[in-house]
mmCIF file of C-alpha atoms in Angstrom:
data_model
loop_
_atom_site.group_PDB
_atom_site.id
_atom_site.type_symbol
_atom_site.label_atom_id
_atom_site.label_comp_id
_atom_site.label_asym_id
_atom_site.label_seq_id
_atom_site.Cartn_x
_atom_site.Cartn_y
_atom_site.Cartn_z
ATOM 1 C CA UNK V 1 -49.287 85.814 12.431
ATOM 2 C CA UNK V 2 -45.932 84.985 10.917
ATOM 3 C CA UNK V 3 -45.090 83.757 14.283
ATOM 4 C CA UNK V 4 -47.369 81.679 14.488
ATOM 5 C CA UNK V 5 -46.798 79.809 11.264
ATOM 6 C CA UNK V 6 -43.149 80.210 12.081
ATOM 7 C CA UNK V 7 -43.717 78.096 15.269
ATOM 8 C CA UNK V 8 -46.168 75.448 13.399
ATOM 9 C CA UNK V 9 -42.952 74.910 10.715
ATOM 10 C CA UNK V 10 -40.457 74.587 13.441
ATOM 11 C CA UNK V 11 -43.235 71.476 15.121
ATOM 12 C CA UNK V 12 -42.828 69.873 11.519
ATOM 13 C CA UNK V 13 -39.874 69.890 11.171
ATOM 14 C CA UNK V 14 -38.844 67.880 14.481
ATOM 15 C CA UNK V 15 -41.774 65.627 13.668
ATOM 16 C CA UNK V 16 -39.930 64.733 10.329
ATOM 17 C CA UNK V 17 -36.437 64.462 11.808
ATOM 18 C CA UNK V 18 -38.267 61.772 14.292
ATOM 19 C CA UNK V 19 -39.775 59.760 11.559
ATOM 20 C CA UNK V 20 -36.019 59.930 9.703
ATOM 21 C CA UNK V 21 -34.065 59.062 12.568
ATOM 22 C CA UNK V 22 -36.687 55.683 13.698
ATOM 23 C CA UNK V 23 -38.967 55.262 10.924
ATOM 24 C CA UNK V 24 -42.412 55.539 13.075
ATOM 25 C CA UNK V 25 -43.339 58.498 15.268
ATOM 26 C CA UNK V 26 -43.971 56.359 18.472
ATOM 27 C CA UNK V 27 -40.148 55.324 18.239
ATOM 28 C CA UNK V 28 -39.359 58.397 18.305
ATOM 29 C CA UNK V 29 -41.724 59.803 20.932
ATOM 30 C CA UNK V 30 -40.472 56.370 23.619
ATOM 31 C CA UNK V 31 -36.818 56.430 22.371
ATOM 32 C CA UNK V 32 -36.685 53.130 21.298
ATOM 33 C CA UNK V 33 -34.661 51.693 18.517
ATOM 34 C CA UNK V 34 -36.773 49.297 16.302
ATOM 35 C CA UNK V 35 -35.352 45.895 16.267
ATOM 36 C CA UNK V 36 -33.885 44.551 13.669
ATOM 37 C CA UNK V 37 -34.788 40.777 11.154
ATOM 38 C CA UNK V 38 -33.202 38.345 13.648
ATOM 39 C CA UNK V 39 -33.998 40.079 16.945
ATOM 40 C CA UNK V 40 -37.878 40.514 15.577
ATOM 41 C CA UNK V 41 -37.650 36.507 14.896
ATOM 42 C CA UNK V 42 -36.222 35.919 18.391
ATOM 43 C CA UNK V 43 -39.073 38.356 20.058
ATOM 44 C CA UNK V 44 -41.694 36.260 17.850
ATOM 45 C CA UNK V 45 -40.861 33.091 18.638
ATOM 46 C CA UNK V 46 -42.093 31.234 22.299
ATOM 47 C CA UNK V 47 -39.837 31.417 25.283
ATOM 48 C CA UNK V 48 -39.889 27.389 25.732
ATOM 49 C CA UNK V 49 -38.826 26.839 21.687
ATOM 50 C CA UNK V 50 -35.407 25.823 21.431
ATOM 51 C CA UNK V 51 -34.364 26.854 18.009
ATOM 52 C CA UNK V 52 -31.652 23.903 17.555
ATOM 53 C CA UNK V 53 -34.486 21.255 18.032
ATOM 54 C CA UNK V 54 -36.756 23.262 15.218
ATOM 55 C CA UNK V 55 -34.230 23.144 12.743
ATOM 56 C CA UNK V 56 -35.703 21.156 10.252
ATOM 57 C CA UNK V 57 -32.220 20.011 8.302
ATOM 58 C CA UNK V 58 -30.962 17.553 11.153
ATOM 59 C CA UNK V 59 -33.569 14.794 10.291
ATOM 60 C CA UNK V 60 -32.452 14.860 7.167
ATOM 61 C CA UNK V 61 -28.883 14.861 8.318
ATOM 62 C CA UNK V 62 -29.246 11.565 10.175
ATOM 63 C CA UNK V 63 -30.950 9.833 6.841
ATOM 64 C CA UNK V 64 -27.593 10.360 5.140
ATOM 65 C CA UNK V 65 -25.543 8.954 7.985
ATOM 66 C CA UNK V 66 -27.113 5.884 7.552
ATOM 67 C CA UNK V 67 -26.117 4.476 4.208
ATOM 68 C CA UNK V 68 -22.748 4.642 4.746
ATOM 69 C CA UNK V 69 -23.349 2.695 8.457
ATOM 70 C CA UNK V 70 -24.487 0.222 6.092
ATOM 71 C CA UNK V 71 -21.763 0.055 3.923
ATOM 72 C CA UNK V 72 -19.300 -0.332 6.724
ATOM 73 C CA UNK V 73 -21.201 -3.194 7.972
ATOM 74 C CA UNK V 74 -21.537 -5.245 4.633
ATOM 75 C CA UNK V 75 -17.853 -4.380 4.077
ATOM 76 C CA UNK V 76 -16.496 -5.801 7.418
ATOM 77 C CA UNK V 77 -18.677 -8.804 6.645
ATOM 78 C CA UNK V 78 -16.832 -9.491 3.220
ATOM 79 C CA UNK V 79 -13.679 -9.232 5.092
ATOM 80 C CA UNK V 80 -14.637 -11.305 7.218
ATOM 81 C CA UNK V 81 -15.295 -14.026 5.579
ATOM 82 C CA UNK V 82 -12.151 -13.169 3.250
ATOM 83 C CA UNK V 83 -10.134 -13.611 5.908
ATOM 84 C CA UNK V 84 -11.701 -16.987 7.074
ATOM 85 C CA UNK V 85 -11.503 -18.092 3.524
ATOM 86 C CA UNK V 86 -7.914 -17.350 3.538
ATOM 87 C CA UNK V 87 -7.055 -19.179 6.073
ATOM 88 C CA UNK V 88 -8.762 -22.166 5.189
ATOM 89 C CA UNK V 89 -7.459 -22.270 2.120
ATOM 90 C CA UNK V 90 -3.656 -22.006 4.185
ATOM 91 C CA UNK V 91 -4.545 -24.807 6.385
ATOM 92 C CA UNK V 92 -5.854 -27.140 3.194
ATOM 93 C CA UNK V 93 -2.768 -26.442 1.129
ATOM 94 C CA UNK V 94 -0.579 -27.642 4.304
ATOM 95 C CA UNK V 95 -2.940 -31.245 5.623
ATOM 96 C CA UNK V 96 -3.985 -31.733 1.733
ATOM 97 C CA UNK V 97 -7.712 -31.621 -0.673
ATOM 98 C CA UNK V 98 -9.428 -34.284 -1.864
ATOM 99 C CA UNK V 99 -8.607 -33.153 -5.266
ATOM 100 C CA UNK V 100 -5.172 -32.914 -4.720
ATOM 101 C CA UNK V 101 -5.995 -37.062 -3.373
ATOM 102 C CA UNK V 102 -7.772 -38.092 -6.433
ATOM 103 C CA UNK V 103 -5.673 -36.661 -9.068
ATOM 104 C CA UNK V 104 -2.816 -37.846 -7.942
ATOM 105 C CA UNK V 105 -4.340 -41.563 -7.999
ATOM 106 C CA UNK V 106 -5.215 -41.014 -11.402
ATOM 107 C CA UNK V 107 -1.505 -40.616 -11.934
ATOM 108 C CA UNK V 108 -0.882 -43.784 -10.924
ATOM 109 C CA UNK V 109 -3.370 -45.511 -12.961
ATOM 110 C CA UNK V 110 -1.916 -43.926 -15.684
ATOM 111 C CA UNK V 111 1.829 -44.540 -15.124
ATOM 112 C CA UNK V 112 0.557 -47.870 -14.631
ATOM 113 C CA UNK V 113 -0.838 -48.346 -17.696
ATOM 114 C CA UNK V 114 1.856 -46.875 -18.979
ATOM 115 C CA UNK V 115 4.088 -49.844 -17.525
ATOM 116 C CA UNK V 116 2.164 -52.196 -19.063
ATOM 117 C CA UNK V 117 2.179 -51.529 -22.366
ATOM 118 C CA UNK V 118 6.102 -50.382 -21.845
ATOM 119 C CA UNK V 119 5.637 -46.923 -22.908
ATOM 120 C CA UNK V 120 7.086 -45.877 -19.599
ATOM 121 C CA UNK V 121 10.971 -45.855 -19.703
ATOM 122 C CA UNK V 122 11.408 -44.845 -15.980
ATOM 123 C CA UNK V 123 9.297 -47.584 -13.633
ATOM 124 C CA UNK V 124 9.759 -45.128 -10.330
ATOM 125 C CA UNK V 125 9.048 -41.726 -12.164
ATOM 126 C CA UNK V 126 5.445 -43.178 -13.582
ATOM 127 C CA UNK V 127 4.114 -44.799 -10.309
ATOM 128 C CA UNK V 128 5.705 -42.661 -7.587
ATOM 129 C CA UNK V 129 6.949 -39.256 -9.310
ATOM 130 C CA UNK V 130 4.502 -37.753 -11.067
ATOM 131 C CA UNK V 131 1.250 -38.464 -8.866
ATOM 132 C CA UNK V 132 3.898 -37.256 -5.738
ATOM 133 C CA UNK V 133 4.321 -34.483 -8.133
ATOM 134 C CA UNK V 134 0.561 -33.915 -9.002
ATOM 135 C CA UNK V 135 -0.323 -33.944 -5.020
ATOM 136 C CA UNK V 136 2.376 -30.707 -4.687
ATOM 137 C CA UNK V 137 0.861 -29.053 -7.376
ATOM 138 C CA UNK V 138 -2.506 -29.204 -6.284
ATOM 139 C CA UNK V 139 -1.110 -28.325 -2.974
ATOM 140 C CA UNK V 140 0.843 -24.992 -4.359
ATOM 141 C CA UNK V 141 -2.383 -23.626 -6.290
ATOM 142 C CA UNK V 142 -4.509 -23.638 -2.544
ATOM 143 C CA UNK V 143 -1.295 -22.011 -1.051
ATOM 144 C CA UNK V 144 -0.925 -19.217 -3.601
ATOM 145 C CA UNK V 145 -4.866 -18.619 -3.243
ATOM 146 C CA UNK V 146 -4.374 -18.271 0.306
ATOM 147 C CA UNK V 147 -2.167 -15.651 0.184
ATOM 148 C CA UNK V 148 -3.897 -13.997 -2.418
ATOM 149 C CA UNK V 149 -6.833 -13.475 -0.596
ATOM 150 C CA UNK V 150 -5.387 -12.851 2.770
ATOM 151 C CA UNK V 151 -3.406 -9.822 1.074
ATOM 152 C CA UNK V 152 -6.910 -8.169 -0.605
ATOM 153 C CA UNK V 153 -8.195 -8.231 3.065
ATOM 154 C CA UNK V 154 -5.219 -6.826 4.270
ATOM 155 C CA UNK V 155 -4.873 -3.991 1.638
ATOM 156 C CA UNK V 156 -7.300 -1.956 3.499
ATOM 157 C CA UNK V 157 -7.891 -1.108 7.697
ATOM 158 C CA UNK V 158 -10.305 -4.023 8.776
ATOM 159 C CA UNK V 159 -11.400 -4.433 12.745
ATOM 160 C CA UNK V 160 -8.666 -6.182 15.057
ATOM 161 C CA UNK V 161 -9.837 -10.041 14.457
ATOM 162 C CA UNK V 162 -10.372 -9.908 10.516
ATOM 163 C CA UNK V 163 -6.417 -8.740 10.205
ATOM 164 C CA UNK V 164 -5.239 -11.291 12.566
ATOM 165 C CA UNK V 165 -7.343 -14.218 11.136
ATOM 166 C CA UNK V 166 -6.152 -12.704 7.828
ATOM 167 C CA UNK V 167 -2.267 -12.494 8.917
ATOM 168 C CA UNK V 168 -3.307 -16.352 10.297
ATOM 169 C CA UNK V 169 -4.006 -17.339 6.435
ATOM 170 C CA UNK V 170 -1.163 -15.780 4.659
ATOM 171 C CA UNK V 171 0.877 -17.149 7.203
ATOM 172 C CA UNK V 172 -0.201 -20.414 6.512
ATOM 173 C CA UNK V 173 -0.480 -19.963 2.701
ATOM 174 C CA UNK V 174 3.540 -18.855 2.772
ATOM 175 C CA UNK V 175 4.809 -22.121 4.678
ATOM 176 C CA UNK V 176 2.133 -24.148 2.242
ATOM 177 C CA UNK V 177 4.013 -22.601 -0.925
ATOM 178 C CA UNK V 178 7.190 -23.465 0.671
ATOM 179 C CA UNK V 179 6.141 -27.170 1.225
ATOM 180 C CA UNK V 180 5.072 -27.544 -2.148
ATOM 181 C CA UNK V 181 7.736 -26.317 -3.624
ATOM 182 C CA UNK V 182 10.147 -28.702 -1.463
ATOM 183 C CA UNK V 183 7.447 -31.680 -2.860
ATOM 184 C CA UNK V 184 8.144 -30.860 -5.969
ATOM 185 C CA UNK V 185 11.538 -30.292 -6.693
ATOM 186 C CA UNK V 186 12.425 -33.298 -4.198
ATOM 187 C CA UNK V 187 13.705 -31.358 -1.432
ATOM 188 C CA UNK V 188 12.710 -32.965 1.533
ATOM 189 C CA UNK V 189 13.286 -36.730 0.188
ATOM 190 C CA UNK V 190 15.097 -37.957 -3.294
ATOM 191 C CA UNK V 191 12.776 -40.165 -5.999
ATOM 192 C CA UNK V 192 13.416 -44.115 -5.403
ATOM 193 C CA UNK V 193 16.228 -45.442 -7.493
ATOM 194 C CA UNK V 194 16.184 -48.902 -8.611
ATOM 195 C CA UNK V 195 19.855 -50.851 -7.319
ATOM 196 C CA UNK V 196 22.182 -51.614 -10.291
ATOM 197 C CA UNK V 197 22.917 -54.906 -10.769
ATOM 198 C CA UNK V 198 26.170 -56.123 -11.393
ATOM 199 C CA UNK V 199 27.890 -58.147 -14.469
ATOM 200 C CA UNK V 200 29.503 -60.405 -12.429
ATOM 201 C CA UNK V 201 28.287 -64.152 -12.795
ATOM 202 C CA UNK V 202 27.555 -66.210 -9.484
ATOM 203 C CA UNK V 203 30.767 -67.805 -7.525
ATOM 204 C CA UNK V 204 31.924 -71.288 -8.465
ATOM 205 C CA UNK V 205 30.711 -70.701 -12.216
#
């Protein structure tokens, strides 16, 4: 009798040590290990499902790539055009604008009127100087925009043609400060001068 129950104990006792060791009696009766969170997911899961395509964060992903795309693009546009504007602003401070044309003929009206009523001491300086003078200055202000804008393109990287229709501008906009400045000050040709006449009466007087 005590064997018996002995025996029946000792059966338990093995049966409890299975459940321990695998957590479910048929684990332990085929010696299998039970599998664990990601290798159950993997088992679940159809053999043709590629787990990479069924992630569902990549769409979203490629909606964020996109704004900035768009950013670049509008940026490169406004350089762009920058750059063009630069230029043209170069080449108009160098072949002169029509407002540089039309304020210097109101110069002339002016020193004219001027002569006429004789509130002009210097003849040359009213007719000539200051509208010559009024043409450079118009001339200067397109240069120094020029370069202006050519440097805000430059300030950042732009694609290959914006920076070299940019460099084209300030390029253009330097030499057009320098001829201004030389039409100004009367660097590249002196003011008229009225001759002097002389004292002297006429022979045989």
């Amino acid at each position: 009798m005590d064997t018996t129950k002995t025996e029946e104990r000792t059966d338990d006792t093995k049966a409890d040590e299975a459940k321990g060791a695998t957590g479910t009696p048929e684990a332990a009766k085929t010696g299998e290990k039970p599998a664990s969170g990601a290798a159950a997911v993997e088992e679940d899961a159809p053999a043709g499902t590629d787990t990479a395509e069924a992630d569902p964060e990549e769409p979203g992903e490629g909606a964020e790539d996109a704004p900035p795309a768009a950013a670049a693009t509008s940026g490169s546009v406004a350089a762009g055009a920058g750059a063009v504007a630069a230029a043209g602003l170069g080449l108009a401070s160098l072949s002169g604008t029509w407002m540089g044309t039309v304020l210097a003929e109101r110069q002339t009206v002016l020193g004219q009127i001027k002569l006429q009523t004789g509130k002009a001491a210097d003849q040359i300086g009213a007719v000539y100087g200051t509208p010559w003078h009024t043409h450079a200055l118009v001339n200067g202000a397109f240069a120094l925009l020029a370069v202006v804008v050519a440097a805000l393109v430059l300030t950042r990287t732009r694609p290959a043609w914006v920076r070299a229709v940019a460099w084209g501008g300030l390029a253009l906009g330097v030499v057009g400060l320098v001829v201004a400045a030389g039409m100004y000050f009367d660097l590249f040709a002196s003011l008229p001068t009225l001759p002097k006449t002389g004292g002297t009466g006429t022979p045989g007087s």
